Coordinates of C-alpha atoms in Angstrom, one line a residue:
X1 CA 31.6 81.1 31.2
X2 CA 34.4 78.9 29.4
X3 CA 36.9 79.9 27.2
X4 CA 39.3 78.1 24.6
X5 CA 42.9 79.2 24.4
X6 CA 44.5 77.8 21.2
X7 CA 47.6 78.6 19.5
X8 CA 47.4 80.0 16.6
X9 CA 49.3 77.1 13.5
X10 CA 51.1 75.9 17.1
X11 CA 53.7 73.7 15.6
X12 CA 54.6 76.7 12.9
X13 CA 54.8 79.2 15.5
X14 CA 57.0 77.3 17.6
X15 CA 59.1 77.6 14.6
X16 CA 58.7 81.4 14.4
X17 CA 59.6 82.0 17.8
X18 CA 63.5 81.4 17.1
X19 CA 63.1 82.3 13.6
X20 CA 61.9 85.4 13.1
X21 CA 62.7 85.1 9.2
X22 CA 60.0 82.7 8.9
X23 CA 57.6 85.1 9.6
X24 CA 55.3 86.1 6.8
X25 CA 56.7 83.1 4.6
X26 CA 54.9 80.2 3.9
X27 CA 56.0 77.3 6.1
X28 CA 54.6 73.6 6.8
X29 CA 56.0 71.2 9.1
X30 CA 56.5 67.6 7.8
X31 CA 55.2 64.4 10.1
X32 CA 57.9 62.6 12.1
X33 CA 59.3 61.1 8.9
X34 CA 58.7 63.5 7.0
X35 CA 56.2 61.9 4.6
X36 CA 52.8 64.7 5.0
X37 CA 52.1 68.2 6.3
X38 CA 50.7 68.2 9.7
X39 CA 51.2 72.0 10.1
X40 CA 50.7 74.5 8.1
X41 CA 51.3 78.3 8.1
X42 CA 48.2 80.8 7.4
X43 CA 50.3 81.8 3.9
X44 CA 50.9 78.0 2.9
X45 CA 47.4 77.3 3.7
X46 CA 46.7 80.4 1.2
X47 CA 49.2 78.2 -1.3
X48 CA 46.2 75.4 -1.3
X49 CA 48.5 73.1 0.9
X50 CA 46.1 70.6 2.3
X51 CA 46.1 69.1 6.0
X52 CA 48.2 65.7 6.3
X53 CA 48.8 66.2 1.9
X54 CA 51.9 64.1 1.1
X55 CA 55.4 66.4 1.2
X56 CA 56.1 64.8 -2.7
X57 CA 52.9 67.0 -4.0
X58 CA 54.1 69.9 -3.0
X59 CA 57.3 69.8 -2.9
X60 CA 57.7 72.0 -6.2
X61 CA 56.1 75.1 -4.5
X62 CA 59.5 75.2 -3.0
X63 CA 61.1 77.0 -5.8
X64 CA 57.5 78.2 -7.5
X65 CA 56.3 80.3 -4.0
X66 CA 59.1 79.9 -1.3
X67 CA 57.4 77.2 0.5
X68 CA 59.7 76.4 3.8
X69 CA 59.6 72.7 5.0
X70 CA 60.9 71.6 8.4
X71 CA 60.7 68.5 10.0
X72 CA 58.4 67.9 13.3
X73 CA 60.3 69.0 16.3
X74 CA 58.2 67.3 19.1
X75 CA 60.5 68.1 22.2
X76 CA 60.3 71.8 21.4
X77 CA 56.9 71.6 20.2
X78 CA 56.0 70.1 23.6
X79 CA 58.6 72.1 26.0
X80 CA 56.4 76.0 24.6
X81 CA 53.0 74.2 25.2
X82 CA 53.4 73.6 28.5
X83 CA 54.8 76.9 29.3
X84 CA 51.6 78.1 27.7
X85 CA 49.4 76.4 29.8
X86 CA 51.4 77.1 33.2
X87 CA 50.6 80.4 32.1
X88 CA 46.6 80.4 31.1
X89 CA 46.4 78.1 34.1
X90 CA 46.6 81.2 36.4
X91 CA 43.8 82.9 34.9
X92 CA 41.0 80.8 35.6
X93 CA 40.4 78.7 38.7
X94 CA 40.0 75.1 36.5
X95 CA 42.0 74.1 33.4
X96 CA 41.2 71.1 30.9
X97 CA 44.7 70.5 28.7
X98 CA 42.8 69.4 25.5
X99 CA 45.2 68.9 23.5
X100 CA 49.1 70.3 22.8
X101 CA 47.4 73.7 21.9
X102 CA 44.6 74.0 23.4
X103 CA 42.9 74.3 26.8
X104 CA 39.7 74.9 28.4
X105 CA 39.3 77.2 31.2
X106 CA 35.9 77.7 33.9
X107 CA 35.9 81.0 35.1
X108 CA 33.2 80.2 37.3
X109 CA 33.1 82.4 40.1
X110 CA 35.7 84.9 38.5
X111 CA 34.5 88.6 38.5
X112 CA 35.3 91.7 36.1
X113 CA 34.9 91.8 32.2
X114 CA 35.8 88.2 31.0
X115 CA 37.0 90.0 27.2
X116 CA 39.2 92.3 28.7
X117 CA 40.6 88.9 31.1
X118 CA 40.9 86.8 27.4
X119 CA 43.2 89.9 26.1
X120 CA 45.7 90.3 28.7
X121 CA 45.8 86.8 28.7
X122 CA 46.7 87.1 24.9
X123 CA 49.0 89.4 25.2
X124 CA 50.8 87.5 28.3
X125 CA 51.2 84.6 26.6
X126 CA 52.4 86.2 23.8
X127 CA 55.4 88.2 25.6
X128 CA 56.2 85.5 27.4
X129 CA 56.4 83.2 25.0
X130 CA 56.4 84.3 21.3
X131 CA 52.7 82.0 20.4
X132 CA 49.8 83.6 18.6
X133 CA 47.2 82.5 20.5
X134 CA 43.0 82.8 19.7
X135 CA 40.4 82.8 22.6
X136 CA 37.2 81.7 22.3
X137 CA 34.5 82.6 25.3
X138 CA 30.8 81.3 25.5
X139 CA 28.5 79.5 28.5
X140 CA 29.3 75.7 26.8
X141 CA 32.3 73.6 25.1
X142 CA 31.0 73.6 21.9
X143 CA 30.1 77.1 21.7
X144 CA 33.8 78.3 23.3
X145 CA 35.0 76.1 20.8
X146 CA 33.0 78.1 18.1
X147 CA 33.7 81.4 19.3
X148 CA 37.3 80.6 19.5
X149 CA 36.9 79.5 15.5
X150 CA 35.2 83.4 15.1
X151 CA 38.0 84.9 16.7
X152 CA 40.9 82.9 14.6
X153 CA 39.2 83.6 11.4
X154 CA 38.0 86.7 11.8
X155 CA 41.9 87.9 12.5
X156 CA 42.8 85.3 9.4
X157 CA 40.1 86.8 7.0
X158 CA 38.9 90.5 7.6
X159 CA 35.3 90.8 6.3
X160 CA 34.4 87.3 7.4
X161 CA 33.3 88.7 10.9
X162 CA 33.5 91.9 12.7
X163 CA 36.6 93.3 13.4
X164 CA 36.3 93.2 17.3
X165 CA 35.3 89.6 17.5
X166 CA 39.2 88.8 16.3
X167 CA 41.9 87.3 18.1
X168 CA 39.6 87.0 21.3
X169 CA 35.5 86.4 20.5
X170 CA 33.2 86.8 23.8
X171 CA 29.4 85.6 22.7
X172 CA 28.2 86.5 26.2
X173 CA 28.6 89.9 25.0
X174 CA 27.0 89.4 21.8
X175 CA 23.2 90.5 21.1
X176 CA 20.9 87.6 19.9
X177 CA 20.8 89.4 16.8
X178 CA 24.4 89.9 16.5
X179 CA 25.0 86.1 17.6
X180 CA 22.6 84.8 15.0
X181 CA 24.3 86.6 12.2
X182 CA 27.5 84.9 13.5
X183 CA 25.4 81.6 13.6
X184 CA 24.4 81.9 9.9
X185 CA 27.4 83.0 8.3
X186 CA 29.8 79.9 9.9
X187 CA 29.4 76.8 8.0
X188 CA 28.3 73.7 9.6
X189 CA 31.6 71.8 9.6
X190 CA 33.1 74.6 11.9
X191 CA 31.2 73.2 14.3
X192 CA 33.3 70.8 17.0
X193 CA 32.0 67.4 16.7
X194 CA 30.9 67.4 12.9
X195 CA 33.2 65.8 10.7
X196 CA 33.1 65.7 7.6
X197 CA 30.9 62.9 6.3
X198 CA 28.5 64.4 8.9
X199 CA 28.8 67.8 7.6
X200 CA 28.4 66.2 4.1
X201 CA 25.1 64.4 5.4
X202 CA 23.7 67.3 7.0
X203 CA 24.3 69.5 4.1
X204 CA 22.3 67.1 1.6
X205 CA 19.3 67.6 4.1
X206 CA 19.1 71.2 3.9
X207 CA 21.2 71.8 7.0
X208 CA 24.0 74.3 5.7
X209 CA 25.5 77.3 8.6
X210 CA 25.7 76.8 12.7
X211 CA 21.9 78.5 12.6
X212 CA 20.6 75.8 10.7
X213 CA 21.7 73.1 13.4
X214 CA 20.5 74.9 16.6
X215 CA 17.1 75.3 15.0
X216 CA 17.2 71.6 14.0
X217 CA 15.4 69.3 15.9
X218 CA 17.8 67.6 18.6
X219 CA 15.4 64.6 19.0
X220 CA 15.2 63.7 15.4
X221 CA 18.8 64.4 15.0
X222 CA 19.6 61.9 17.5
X223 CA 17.5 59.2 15.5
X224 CA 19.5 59.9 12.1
X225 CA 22.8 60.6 13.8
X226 CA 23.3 59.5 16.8
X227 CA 23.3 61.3 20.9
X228 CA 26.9 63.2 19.9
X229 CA 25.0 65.7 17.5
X230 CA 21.9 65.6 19.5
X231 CA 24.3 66.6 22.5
X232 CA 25.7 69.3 20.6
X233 CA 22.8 71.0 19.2
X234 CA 22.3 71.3 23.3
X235 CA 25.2 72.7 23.8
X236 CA 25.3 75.1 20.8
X237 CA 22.5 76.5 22.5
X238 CA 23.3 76.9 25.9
X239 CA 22.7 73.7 27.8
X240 CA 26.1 72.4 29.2
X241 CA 26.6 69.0 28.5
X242 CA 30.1 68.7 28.3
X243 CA 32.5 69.6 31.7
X244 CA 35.5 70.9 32.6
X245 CA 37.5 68.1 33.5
X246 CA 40.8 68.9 35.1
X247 CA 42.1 65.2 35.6
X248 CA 40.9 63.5 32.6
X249 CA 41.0 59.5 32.9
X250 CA 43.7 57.7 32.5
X251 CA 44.3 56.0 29.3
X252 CA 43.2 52.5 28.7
X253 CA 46.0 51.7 26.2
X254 CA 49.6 53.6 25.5
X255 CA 50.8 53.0 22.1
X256 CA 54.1 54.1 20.4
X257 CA 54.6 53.3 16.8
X258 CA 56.9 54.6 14.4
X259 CA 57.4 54.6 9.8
X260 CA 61.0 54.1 9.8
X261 CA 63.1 55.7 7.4
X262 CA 64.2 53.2 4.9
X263 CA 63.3 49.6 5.2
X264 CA 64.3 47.5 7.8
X265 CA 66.2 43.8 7.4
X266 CA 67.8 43.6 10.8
X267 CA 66.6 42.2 14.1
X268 CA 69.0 44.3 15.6
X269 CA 67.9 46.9 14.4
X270 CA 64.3 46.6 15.5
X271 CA 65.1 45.5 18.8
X272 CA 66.6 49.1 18.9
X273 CA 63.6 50.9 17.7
X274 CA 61.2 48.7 19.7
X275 CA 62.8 49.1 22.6
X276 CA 63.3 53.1 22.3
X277 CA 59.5 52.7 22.1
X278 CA 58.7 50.2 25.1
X279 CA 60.9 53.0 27.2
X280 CA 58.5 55.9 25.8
X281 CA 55.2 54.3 26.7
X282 CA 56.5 53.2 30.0
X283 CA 57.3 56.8 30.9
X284 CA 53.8 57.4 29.8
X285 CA 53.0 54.5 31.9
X286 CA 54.1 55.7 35.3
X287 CA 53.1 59.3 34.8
X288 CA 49.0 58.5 34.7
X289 CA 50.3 55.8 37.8
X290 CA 49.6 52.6 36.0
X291 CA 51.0 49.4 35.7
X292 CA 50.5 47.1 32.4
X293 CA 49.4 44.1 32.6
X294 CA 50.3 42.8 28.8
X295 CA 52.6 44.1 25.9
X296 CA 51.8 44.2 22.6
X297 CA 54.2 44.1 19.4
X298 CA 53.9 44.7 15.8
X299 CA 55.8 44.9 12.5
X300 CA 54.5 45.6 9.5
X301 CA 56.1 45.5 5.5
X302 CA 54.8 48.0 3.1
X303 CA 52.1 46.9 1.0
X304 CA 53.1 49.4 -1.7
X305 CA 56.0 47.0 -2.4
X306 CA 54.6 44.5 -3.7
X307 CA 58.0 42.7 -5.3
X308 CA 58.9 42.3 -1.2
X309 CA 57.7 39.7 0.7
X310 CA 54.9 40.5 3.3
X311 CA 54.8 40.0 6.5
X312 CA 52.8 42.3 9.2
X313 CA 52.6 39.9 12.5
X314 CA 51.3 41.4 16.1
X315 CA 52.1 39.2 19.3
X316 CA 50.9 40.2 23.0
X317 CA 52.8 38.8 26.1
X318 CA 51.0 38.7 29.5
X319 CA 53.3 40.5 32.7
X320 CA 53.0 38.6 35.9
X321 CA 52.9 40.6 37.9
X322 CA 52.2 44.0 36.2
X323 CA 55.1 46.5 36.2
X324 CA 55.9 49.8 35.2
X325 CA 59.3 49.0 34.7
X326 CA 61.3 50.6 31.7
X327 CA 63.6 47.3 31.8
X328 CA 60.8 44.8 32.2
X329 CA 58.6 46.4 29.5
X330 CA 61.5 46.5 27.2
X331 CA 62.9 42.9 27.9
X332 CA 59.2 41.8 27.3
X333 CA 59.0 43.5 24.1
X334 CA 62.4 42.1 22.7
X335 CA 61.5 38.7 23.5
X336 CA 58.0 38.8 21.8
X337 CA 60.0 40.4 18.7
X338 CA 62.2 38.1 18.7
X339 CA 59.3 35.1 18.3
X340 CA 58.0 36.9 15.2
X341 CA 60.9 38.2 13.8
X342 CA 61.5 36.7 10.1
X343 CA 64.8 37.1 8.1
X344 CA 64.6 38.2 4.7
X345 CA 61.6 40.8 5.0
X346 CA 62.0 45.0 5.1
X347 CA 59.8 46.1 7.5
X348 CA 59.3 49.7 7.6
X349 CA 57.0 50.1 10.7
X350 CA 57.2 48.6 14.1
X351 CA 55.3 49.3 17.0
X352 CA 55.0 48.5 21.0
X353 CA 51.5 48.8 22.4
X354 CA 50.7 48.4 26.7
X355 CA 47.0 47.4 27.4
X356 CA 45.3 46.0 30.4
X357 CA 46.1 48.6 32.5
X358 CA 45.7 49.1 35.8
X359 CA 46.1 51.3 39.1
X360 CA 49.6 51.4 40.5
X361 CA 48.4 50.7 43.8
X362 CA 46.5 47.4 43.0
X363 CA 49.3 45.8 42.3
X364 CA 52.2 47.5 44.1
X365 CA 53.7 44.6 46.4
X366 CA 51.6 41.9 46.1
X367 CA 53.5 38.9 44.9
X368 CA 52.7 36.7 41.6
X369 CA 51.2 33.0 43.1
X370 CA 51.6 31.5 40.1
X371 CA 54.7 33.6 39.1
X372 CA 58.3 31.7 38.2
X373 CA 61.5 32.2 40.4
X374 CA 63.9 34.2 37.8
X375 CA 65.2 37.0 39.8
X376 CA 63.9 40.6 39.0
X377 CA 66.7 43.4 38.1
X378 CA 64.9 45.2 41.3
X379 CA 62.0 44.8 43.6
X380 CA 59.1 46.9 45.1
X381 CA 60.7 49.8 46.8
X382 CA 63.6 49.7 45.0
X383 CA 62.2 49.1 41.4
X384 CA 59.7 52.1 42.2
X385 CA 62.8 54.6 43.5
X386 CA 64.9 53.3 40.4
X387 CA 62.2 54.6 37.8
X388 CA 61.7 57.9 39.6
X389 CA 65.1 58.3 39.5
X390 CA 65.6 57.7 35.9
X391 CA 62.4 60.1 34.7
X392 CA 63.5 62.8 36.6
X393 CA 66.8 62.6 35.1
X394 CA 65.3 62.2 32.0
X395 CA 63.3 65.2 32.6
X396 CA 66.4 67.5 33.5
X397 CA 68.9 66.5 30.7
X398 CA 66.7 65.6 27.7
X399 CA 64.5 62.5 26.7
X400 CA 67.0 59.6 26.5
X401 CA 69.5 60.6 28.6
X402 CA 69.2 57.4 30.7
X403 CA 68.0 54.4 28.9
X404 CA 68.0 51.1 28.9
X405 CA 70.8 49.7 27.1
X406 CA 68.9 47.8 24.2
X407 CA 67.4 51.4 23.3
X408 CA 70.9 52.7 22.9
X409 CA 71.5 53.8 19.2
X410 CA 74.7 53.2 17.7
X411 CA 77.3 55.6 17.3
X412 CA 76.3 55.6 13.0
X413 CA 72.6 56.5 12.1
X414 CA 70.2 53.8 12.6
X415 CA 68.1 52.9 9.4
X416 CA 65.3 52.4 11.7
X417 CA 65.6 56.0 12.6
X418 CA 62.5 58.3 11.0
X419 CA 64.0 61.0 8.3
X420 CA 64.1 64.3 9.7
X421 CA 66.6 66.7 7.7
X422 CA 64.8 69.6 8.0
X423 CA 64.7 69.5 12.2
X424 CA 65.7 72.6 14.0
X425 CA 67.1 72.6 17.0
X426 CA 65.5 71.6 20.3
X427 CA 66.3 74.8 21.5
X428 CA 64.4 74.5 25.1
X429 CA 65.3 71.3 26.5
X430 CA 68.7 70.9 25.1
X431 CA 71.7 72.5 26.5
X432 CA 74.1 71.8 23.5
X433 CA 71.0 73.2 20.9
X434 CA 70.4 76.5 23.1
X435 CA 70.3 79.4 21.0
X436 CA 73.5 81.8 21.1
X437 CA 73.1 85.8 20.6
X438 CA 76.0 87.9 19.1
X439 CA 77.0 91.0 19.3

């Protein structure tokens, strides 16, 4: 058996957990510059506020229905999922991070009633940590995925499903009668892996609830669709196809990119922003164990302004050899900005992209033949101890506590700094943000 735990609106309840007045009140959370919803409470949601709808549509149900807006807190947002998964890690013997708010668990070889297991670890999770959380439990991804979708709407919308499936949904206890009734009344865009043009395509053929697709032919699905629905029409009906992978591969590309918040004129300026964002993805860098072997750069104008000039140019520089290095990633990237870099233009995104990555240890120590003489700030040992030194740091105090000194903001606020005014504070990672009781 596997089971999906997901928090419930995760970003929103985040929110909730220091702000207990948001609760029952309809709240989104804005993108990082605060353009679109990317969260949305279960009451906004019952406002008609779409997923990623621009903030400027519905801005007016702030006076209409009480509509709360806050910007994206990532650091907090980040800080609560991990201590959710440290603490559904201890319930099964494999765990499979999925994503910031959700996670697989195997409990193969775990004994006792697997329901009763899904609740307490509810009901830990939420007295430890304040998040809602949904778990889903069935023999396969897709169908824990599903069940985990029963048990999130059936607490959402009473009437949609039986009342005991809520919150936590176990279909290994379910009779194939009762399962098929859940089968037929889920639509067939509930289903992980159809999107929506899929969903659309399959509903023109006749194919309408969950029941419809495991009866359908997986051959001739495969022929019209492709081996992704034909491999989860398996696994909707029991045949695993998908594993629990606990170290997922390492990623192939790291990219951080940014809107800023008004245009931008200055190469100052960007060589601010892009080095803030060569210093991210080479913390990301060095926690898979990689070293790049190129960095990418790009700017881009807005096309909506068409009076402005246009200009959207993307440069890649090869590293000899390949590093990991916060300072030779971000001296890389200023120097390819700086090539491409035209006066006169507002740009109003910029972004710093690593590819041809590589194992750490393929590379560690072995010198560049046809590299040139200019010294290096630090080498091998040193460079390696340097970097630790500065992400563990950077892990105590906050994100940008050390930096490298291009990334260093001015004392003013940086136009190529992303609008958040609605932020609240980062109120687990930051000692000056931590929240105070009075008596």
């Amino acid at each position: 058996m596997l089971a999906l735990v997901d928090v419930n609106n995760m970003y929103v309840s985040c929110e909730r957990v220091f702000r207990p007045s948001l609760v029952g009140r309809p709240v989104v959370v804005l993108s990082h510059n605060d353009g679109v919803c990317v969260a949305r409470s279960n009451e906004a949601k019952d406002l008609g506020v779409e997923m990623a709808q621009p903030w400027f549509q519905v801005r007016h149900l702030q006076r209409r229905a009480g509509l709360v807006a806050l910007s994206a807190n990532f650091e907090l947002y980040g800080d609560m999922s991990n201590r959710m998964m440290t603490l559904a890690a201890a319930y099964a013997p494999r765990q499979e991070i999925y994503s910031i708010d959700e996670c697989f668990l195997d409990f193969a070889g775990v004994r006792g009633n697997l329901t009763l297991l899904g609740r307490a670890l509810r009901a830990q999770v939420l007295q430890w940590t304040g998040l809602p959380t949904s778990v889903g439990l069935a023999a396969t991804k897709t169908l824990a995925k599903l069940a985990n979708h029963v048990a999130k709407t059936a607490e959402r919308k009473p009437g949609s499903y039986p009342s005991q499936l809520a919150q936590v949904c176990n279909f290994g206890e379910l009779s194939a009668a009762q399962l098929e009734a859940v089968m037929r009344a889920t639509e067939v865009g509930a289903v992980w892996g159809i999107g929506r043009k899929t969903g659309a395509r399959l509903r023109d053929g006749g194919v309408h609830s969950v029941l419809d697709v495991m009866r359908a032919d997986p051959v001739a699905l495969r022929r019209q669709f492709g081996v992704v629905l034909e491999r989860t029409v398996r696994e909707l009906r029991g045949q695993p196809c998908l594993g629990v992978d606990e170290a997922p591969d390492a990623n192939q590309q790291i990219m951080c990119s940014r809107s800023f918040g008004e245009p931008v004129t200055s190469l100052a300026s960007l060589t601010e922003a892009v080095s803030g964002f060569a210093s991210r993805v080479a913390h990301q860098l060095r926690s898979q164990r990689s070293v790049a072997g190129a960095v990418q750069v790009f700017l881009s104008t807005s096309p909506f302004h068409r009076q402005d000039r246009q200009h959207s140019p993307s440069a890649t520089l090869a590293l000899r050899p390949p590093t990991a290095d916060t300072r030779l990633l971000a001296a890389a990237a200023t120097r390819t900005l700086e090539a491409m870099f035209r006066p006169g233009h507002r740009y109003v995104k910029a972004g710093v992209v690593l590819v041809d990555l590589q194992p750490h240890a393929r590379t560690a120590g072995e010198p560049d033949l046809f590299g040139d003489d200019t010294p290096q700030p630090a080498t091998g040992r040193d460079r390696m101890r340097l970097m630790r030194a500065m992400d563990t740091l950077n892990q105590r105090f906050g994100r940008g506590a050390v930096d490298v000194a291009s990334a260093v903001r001015a004392a003013r606020r940086p136009s190529s700094v992303a609008r958040q005014e609605q932020r609240s504070p980062r109120y687990t990672t930051r000692l000056d943000e931590v929240i105070t009781a009075r008596a």
